[in-house]
Coordinates of C-alpha atoms and ligand atoms in Angstrom, one line a residue:
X18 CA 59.1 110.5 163.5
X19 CA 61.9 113.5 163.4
X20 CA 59.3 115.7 162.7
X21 CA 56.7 114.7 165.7
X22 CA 59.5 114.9 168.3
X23 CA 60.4 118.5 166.7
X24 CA 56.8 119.6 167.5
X25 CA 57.0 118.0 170.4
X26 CA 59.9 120.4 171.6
X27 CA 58.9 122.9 170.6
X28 CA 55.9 123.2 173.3
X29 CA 59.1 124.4 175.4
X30 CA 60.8 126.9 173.2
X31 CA 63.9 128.8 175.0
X32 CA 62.2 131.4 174.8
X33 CA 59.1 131.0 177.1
X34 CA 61.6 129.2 179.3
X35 CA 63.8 132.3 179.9
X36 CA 60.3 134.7 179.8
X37 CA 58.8 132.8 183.0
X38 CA 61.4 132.3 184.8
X39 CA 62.2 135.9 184.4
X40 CA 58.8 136.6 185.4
X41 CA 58.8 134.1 188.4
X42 CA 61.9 135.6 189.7
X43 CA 60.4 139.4 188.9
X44 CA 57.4 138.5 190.0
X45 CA 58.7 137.1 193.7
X46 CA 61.2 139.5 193.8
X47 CA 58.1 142.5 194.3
X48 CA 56.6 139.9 196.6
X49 CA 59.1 139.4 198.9
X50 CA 60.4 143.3 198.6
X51 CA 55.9 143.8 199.3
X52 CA 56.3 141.9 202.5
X53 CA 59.7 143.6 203.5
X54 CA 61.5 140.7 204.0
X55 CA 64.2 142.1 201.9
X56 CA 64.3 145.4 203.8
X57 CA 64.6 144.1 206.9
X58 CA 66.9 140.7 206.8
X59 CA 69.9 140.9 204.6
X60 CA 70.1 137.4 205.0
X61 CA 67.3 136.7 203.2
X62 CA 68.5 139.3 200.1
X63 CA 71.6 137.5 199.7
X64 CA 70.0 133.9 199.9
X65 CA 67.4 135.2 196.7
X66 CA 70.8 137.2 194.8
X67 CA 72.4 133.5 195.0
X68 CA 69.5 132.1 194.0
X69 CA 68.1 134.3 191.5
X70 CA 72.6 134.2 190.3
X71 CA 72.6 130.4 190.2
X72 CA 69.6 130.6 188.0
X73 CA 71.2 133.4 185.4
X74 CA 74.2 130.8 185.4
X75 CA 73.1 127.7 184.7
X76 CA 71.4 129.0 181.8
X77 CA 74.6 130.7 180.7
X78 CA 75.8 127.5 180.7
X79 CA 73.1 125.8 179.4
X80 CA 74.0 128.1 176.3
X81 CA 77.4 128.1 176.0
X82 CA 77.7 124.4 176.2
X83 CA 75.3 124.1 173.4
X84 CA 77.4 126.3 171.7
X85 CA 80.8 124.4 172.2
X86 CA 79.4 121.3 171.6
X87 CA 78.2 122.5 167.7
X88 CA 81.5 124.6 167.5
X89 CA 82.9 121.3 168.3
X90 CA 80.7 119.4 165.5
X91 CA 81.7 122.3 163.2
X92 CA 85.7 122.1 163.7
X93 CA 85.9 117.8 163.3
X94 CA 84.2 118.5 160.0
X95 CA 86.0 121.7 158.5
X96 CA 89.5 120.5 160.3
X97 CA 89.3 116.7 159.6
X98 CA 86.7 115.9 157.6
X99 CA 85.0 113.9 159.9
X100 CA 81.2 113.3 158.6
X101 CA 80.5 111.2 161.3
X102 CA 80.5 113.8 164.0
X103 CA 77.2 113.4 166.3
X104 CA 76.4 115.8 169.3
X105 CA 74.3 115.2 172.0
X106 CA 71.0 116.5 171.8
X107 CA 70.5 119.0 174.9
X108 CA 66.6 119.4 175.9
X109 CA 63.8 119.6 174.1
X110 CA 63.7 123.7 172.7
X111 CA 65.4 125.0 169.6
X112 CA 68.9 123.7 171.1
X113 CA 68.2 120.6 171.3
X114 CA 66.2 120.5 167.6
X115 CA 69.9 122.5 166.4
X116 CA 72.1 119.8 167.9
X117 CA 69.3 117.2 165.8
X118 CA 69.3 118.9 162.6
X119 CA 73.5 119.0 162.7
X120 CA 73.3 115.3 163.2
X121 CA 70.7 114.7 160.4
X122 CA 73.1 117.2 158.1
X123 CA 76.2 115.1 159.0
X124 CA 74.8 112.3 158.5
X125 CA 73.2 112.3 154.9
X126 CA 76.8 114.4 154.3
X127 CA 78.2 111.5 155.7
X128 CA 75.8 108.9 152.9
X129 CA 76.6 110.6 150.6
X130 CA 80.5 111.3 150.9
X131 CA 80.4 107.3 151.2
X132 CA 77.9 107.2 147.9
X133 CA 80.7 109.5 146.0
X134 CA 83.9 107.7 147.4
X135 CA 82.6 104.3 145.9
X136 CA 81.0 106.3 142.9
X137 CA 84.8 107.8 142.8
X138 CA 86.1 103.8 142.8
X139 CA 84.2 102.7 140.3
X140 CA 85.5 105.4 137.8
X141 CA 88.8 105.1 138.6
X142 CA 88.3 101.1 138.0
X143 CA 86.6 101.8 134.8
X144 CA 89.2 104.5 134.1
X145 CA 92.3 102.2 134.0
X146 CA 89.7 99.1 132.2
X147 CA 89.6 101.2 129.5
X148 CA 93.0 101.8 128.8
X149 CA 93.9 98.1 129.3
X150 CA 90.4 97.4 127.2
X151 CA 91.4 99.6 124.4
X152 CA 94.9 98.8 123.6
X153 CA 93.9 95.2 123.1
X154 CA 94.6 94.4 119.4
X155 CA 91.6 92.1 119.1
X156 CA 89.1 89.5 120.0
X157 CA 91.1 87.4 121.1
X158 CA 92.5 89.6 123.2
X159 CA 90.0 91.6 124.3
X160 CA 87.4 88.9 126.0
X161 CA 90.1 87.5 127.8
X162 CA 91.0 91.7 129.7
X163 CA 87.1 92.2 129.6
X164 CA 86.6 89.4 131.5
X165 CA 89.4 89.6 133.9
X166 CA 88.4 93.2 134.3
X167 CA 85.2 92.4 135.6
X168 CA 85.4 89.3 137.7
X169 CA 88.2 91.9 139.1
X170 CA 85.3 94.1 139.9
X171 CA 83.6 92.5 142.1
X172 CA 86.1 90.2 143.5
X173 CA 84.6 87.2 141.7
X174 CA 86.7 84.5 140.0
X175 CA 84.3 82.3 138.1
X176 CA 82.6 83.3 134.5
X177 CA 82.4 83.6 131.1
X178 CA 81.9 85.8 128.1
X179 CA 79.4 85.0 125.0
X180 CA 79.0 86.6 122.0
X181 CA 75.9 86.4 120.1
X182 CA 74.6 84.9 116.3
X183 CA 71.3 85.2 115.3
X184 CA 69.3 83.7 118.2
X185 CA 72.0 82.3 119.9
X186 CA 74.9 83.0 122.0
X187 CA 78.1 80.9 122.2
X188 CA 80.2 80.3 124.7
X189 CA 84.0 82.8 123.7
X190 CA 85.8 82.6 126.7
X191 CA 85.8 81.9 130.3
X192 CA 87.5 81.2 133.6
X193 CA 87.2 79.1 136.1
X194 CA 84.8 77.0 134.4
X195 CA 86.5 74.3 132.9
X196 CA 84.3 71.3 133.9
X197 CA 81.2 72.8 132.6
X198 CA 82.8 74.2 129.7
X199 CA 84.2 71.2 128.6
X200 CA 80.9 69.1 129.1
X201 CA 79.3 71.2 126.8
X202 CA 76.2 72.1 128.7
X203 CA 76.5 75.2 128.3
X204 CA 78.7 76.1 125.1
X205 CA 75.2 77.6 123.1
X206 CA 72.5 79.4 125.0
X207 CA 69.2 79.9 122.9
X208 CA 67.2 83.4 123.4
X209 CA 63.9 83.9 122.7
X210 CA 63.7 86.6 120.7
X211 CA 66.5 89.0 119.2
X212 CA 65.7 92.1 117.9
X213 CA 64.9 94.7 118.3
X214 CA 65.9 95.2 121.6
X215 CA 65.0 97.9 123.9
X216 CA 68.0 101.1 124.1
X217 CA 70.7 99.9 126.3
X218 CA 69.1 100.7 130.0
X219 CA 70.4 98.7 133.1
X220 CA 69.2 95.8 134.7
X221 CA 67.1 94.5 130.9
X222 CA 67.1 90.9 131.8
X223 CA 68.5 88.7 128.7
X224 CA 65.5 87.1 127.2
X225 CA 67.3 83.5 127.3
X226 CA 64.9 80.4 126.8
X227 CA 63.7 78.6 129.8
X228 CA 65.5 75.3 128.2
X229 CA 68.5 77.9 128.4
X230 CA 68.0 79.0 131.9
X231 CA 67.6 75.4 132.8
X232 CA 71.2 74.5 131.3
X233 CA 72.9 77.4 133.6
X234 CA 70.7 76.5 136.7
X235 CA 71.8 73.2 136.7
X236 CA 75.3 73.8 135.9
X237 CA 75.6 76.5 138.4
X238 CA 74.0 76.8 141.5
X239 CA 73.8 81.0 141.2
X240 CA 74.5 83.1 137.5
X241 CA 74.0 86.2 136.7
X242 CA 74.2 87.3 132.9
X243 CA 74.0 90.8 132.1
X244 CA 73.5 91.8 128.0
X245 CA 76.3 93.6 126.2
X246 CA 74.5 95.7 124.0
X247 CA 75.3 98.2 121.4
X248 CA 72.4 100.2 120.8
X249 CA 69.3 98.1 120.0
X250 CA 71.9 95.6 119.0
X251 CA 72.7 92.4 121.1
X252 CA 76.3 91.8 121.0
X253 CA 76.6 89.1 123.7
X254 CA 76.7 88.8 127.6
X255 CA 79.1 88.6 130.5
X256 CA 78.4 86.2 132.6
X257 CA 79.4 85.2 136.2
X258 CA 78.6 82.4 138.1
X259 CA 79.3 80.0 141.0
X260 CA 83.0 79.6 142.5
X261 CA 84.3 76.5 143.9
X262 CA 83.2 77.8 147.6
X263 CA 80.2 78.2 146.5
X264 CA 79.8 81.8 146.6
X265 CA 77.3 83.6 143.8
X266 CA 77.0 86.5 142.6
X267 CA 74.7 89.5 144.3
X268 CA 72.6 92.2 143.6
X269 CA 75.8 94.9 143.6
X270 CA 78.3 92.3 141.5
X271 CA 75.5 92.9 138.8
X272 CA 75.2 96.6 139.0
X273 CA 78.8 96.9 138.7
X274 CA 79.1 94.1 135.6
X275 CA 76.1 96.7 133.9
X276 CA 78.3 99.2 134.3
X277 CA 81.1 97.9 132.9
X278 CA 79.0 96.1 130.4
X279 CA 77.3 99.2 129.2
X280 CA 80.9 101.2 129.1
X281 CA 82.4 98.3 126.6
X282 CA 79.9 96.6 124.5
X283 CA 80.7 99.1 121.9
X284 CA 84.5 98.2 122.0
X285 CA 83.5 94.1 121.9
X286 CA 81.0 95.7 118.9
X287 CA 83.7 97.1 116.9
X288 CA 86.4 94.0 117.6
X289 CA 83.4 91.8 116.5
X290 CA 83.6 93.9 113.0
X291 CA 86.9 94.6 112.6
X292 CA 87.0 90.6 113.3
X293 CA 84.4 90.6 110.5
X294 CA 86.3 92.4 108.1
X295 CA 89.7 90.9 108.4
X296 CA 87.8 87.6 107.9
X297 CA 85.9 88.9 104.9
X298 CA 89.7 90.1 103.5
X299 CA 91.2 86.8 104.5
X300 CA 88.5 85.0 102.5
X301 CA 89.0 87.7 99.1
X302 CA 92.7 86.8 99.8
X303 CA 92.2 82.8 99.0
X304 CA 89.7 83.8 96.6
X305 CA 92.1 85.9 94.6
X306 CA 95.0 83.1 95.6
X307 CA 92.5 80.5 94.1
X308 CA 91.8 82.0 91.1
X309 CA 95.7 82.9 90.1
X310 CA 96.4 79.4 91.6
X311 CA 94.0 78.1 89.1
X312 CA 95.0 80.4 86.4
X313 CA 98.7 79.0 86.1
X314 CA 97.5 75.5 86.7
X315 CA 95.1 76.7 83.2
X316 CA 97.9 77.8 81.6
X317 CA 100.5 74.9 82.5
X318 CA 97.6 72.5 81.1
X319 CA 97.2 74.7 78.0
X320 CA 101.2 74.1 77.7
X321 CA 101.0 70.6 77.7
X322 CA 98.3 70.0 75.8
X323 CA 99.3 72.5 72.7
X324 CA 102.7 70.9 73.1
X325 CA 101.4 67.3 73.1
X326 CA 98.7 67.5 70.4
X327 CA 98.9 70.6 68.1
X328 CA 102.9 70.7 68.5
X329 CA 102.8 66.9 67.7
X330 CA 100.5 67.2 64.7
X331 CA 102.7 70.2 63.0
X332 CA 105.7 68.1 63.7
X333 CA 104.2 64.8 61.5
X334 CA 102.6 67.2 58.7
X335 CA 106.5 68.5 58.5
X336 CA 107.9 65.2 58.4
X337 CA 105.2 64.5 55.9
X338 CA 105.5 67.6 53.9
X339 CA 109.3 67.3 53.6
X340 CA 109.2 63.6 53.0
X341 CA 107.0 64.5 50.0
X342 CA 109.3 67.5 49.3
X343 CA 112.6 65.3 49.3
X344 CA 111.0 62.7 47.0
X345 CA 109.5 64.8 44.5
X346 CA 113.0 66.3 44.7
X347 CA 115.1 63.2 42.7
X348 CA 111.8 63.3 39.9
X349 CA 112.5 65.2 36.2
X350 CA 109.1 66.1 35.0
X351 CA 107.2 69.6 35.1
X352 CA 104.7 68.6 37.2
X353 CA 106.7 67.5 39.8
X354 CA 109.1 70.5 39.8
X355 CA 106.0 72.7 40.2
X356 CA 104.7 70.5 43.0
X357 CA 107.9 70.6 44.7
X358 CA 107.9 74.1 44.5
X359 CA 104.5 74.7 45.6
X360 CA 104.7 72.7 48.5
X361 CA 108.2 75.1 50.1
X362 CA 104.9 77.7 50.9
X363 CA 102.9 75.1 53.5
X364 CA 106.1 74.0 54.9
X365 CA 107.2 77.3 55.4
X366 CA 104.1 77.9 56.6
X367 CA 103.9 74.6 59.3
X368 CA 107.5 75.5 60.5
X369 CA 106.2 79.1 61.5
X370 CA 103.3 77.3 63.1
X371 CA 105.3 75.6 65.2
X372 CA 107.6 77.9 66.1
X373 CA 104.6 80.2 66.9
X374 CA 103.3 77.3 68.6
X375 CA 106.9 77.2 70.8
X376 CA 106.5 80.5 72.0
X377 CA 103.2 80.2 73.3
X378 CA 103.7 76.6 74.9
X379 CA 106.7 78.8 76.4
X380 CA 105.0 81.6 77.8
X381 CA 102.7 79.8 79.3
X382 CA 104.5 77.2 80.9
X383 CA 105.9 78.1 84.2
X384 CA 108.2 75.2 84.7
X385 CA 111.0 77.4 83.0
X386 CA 112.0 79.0 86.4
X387 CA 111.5 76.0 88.5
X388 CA 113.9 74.6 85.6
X389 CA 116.3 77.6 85.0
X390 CA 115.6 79.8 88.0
X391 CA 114.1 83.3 87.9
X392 CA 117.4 85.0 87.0
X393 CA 118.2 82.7 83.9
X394 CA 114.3 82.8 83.4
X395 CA 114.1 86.2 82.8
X396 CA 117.2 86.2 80.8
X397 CA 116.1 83.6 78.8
X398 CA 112.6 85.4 78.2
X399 CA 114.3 88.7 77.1
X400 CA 116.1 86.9 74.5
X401 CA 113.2 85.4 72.8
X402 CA 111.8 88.4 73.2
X403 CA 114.3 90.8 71.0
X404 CA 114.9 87.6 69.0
X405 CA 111.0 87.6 68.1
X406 CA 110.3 91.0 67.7
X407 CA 113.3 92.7 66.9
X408 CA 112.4 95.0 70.1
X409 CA 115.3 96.1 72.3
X410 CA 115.0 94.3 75.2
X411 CA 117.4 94.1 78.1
X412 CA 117.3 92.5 81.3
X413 CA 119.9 93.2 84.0
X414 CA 119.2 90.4 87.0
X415 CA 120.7 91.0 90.5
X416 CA 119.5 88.7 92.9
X417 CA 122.0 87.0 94.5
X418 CA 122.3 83.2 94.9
X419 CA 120.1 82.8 97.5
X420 CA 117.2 80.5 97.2
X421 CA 113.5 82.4 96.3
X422 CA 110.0 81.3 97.1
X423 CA 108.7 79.7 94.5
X424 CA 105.4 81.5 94.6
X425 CA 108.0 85.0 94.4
X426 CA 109.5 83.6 91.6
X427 CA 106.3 82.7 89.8
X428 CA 104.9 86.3 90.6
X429 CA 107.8 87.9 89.4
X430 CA 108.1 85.6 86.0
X431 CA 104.4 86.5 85.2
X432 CA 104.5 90.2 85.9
X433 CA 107.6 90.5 83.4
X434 CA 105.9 88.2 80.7
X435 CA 102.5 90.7 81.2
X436 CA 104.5 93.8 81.1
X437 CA 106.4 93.1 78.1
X438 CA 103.5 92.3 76.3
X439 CA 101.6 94.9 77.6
X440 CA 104.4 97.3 75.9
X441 CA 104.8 95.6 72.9
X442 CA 100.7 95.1 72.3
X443 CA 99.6 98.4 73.9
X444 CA 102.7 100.8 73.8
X445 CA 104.0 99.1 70.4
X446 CA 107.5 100.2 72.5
X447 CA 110.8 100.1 70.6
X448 CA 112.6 99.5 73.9
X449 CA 112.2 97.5 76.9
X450 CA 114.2 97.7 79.9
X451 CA 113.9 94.5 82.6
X452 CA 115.9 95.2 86.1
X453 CA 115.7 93.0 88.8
X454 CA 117.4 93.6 92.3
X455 CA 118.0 92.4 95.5
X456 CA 120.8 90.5 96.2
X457 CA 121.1 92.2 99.6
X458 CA 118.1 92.9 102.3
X459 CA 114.8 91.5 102.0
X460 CA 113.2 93.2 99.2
X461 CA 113.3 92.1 95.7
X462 CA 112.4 95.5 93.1
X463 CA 111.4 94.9 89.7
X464 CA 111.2 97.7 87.3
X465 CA 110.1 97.3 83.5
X466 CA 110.2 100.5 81.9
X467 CA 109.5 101.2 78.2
X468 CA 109.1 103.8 76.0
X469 CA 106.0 103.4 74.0
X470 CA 103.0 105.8 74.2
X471 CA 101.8 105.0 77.5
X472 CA 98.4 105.7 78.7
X473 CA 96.4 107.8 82.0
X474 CA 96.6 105.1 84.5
X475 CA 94.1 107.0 86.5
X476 CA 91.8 106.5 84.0
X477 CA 92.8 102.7 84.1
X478 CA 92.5 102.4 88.2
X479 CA 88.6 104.8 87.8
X480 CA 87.1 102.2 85.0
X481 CA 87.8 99.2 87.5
X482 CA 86.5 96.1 85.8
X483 CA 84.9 97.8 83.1
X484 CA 88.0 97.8 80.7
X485 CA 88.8 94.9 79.2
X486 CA 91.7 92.8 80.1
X487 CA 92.9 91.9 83.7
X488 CA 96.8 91.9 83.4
X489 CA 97.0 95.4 85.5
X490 CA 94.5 94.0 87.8
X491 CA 96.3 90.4 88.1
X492 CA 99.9 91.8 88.6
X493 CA 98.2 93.9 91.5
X494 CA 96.7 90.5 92.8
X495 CA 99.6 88.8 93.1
X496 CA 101.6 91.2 94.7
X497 CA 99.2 92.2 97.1
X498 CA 99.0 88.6 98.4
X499 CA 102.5 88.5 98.9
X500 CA 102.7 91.9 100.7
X501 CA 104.2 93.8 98.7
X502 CA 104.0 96.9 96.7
X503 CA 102.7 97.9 93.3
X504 CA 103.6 101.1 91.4
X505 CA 102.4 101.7 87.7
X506 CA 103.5 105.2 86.0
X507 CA 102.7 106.3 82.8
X508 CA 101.2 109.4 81.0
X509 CA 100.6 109.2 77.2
X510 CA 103.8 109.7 74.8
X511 CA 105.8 109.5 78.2
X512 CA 106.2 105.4 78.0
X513 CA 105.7 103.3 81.0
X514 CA 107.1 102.3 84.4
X515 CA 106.0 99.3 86.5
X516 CA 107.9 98.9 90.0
X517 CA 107.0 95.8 92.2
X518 CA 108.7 95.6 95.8
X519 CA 108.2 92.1 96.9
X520 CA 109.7 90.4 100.0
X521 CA 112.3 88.2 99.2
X522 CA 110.3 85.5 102.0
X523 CA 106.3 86.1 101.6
X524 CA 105.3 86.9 105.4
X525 CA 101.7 85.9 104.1
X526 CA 100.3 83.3 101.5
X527 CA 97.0 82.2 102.4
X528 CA 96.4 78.4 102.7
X529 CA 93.4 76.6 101.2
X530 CA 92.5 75.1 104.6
X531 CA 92.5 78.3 106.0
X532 CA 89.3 80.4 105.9
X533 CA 86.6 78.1 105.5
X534 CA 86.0 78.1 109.0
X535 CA 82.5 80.3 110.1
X536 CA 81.7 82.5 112.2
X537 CA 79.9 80.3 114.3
X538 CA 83.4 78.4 115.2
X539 CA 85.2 81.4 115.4
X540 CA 82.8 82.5 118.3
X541 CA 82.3 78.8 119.8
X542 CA 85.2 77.8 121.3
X543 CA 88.3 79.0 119.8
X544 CA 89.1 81.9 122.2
X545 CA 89.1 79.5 125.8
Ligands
LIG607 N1 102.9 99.4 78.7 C1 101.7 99.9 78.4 N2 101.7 100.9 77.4 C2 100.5 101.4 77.1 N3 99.3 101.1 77.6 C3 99.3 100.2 78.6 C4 100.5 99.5 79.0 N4 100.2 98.7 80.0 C5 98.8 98.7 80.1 N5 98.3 99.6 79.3 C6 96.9 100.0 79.2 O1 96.2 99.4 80.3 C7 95.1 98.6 79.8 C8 94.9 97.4 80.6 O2 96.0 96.5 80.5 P1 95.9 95.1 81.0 O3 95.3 95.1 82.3 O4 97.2 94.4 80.9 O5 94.8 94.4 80.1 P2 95.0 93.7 78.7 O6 96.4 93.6 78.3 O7 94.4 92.3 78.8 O8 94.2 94.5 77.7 C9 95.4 98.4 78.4 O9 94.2 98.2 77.6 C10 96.2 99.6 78.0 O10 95.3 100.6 77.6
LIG608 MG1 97.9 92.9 79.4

């Protein structure tokens, strides 16, 4: 249309204008000066210099005005910046097709000065969602920003964020959809196919069920759900929907949720794993709490039962032995005398039993701290200790009066028990040296030193499960559940060093209720 009406004015260009009026005026000019008109009435000469003047003038001004106006048009766009400057088209020549192609050039400057102002917007909304977005610590907290952040967007207040499982996606947060939330309508959305899905590009429609579709059309009169995807890989979908005035979403509200959807489906992606991971730790935690758990509740049985049966057993075949023993002792006769003598070995022999026996059913019962307390404990185990082996062992216990958690104290019991051992079976020490402190702050520090012929723990930490025995392994265990800190030094014909740093108050001791919840009720529901 532009283009037609160029063509059309240019069947007048200036130039054949000025050439024939030029010529007109030249041309009657000879004519009249032919005729001597001119010559002979100065009248008339004046009248045609006006005339032929006026002419010369007007087109002067023709120009000139032309040229103000697009100076004009020039100096409102370098001066103020206005894009929206328009001059009049004057005639139809090359003037009039200037003043036209300024307007068209203003104009589209004008589209797209308005294209990068709201292009400009968007970046600096995206800009500052990010740095809210990424300084959320997790999930939890990051559905609740992502969703704010977009319903901020595009001035919306209704709508909800899913995460997907498999070939669903569940309902993690939303706002200002309590009603339909709670009904349940729409808590699980089915999709008809999962993987793979195309490369993130805008505007892929979510390939939700028709059943699915049905849910949301009934429960909202307008939705719009746009995929958070990682790479091929669904991760779940923001959704917004009909407020309470009935206003739905449009065309640009869902260009602007892509946006923002494509920008941070990676940072729901990575929550969703670190979410993963500290669930997957969680659940080692109670399995590792479980097992220790189990271990002393093996070892508190063993107790009772060696104590109970064995213990009781020894004890009537002492009775017995030294019943015999006593009533052999008042007979004359060489065969009694002999038997009496021969039967000081098996007694001997049942009274080291049992105090073998005590020992063990010692060790392994745990009750001694709940019934001494760890200080006295450890005191206690120290003495049997030298008294058994003839090992130096000495324990210096500073912990104040101040009540300990129970599991500390267990910890603390066990590792001392395993690390004297360990000395005396693997370092075949001459010395042990037990210090416990913390009477003040919060931190308990054990140290057992000794000075047998130690061993590369490196090697130790490299074989992992392959070498036998688990006391290294356990005493790690336990600490680490209880957050604290292990450190094991020893080099061969240097002894050994354990150090433990435990809190005095455990910040963390998994539950047995906790952790058994899935995934599938972590996504459902738990974050609204
Ligand atoms: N105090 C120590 N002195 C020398 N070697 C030790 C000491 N403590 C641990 N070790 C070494 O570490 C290994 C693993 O110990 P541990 O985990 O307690 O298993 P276990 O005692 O059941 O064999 C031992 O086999 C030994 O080689
Ligand atoms: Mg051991």
């Amino acid at each position: 249309m532009k283009e037609s009406s160029r063509l059309h004015r240019f069947m007048f260009p200036l130039s054949v204008k000025v050439t024939l009026t030029v010529l007109i005026a030249v041309l009657a000019t000879m004519g009249l000066a032919s005729t001597g008109i001119l010559r002979q009435s100065p009248g008339y000469s004046l009248a045609w210099l006006v005339l032929v003047t006026t002419v010369s003038f007007r087109y002067a001004k023709y120009l000139s005005g032309a040229a103000r106006a697009l100076l004009h048009g020039i100096r409102e766009i370098t001066a103020r910046g206005t894009l929206k400057t328009q001059i009049a088209p004057r005639g139809r020549d090359e003037i009039g097709a200037i003043a036209e192609a300024f307007n068209d050039l203003t104009a589209s400057l004008h589209a797209h000065k308005e294209k990068l102002a709201a292009r400009l917007a968007e970046l600096e909304f995206l800009h500052e969602a990010t740095r809210g977005l990424t300084q959320a610590g997790s999930l939890q907290e990051l559905l609740p920003r992502l969703l704010e952040k977009s319903l901020q967007a595009v001035g919306r207040r209704c709508g909800a964020i899913y995460l997907a499982r498999g070939s669903e996606l569940f309902l993690a947060y939303q706002r200002g959809l309590d009603e339909v939330a709670a009904s349940g309508a729409v808590e699980r959305l089915a999709l008809e196919r999962v993987e793979p899905l195309p490369e993130v590009s805008p505007g892929f429609p979510l390939p939700l069920t028709p059943a699915s579709r049905e849910c949301l059309d009934k429960a909202f009169g307008k939705w719009a759900m746009v995929p958070l995807q990682a790479g091929c890989e669904l991760v779940g979908s923001i959704m917004i929907a009909e407020n309470v005035s009935g206003e739905g979403p449009v065309s640009g509200d869902v260009r602007f949720i892509e946006t923002i959807a494509r920008e941070f489906a990676t940072l729901v992606h990575n929550s969703l794993l670190a979410e993963k991971v500290k669930a997957q730790e969680k659940e080692l935690r109670r399995l590792a709490l479980d097992a220790i758990t189990s271990q002393d509740a093996e070892r508190a049985r063993l107790s009772r039962e060696l104590h109970d049966s064995v213990g009781q057993a020894l004890g009537v075949v002492k009775f017995n032995l030294e019943l015999l023993q006593n009533r052999l002792a008042g007979r004359n006769g060489v065969r009694s005398r002999e038997m009496y003598q021969w039967l000081g070995s098996p007694l001997e022999m049942v009274m080291e039993a049992m105090q073998e026996l005590r020992r063990i059913v010692d060790e392994l019962r745990p009750s001694v701290v709940e019934e001494m307390g760890l200080a006295d404990a450890i005191r206690w185990y120290s003495h049997c200790l030298r008294e058994r082996t003839g090992i130096a062992v000495e324990a210096l216990v500073d912990i104040g009066g101040n009540h300990l958690d129970s599991a500390v104290e267990t910890a603390i019991y066990r590792i001392v028990q395993e690390a004297c051992i360990n000395a005396i079976k693997h370092g075949r020490a001459s010395s042990i040296y037990i210090t416990l402190r913390g009477a003040q702050g919060s931190m308990l520090e054990l140290r057992v030193e000794d000075n047998g012929r130690g061993f590369l723990v490196d090697e130790l930490e490299a074989s992992g499960q392959a070498r036998a025995g688990s006391g290294v392994r356990g005493i790690r265990e336990r600490v680490l559940l209880l957050r604290g800190e292990v450190n094991l030094t020893s080099a061969p014909g240097r002894g050994t060093c354990l150090e433990v740093r435990l809190p005095r108050q455990p910040r963390f001791v998994v539950s047995s209720e906790e952790g058994g919840k899935g995934d599938a009720a972590a996504y459902a529901g738990i974050y609204r």
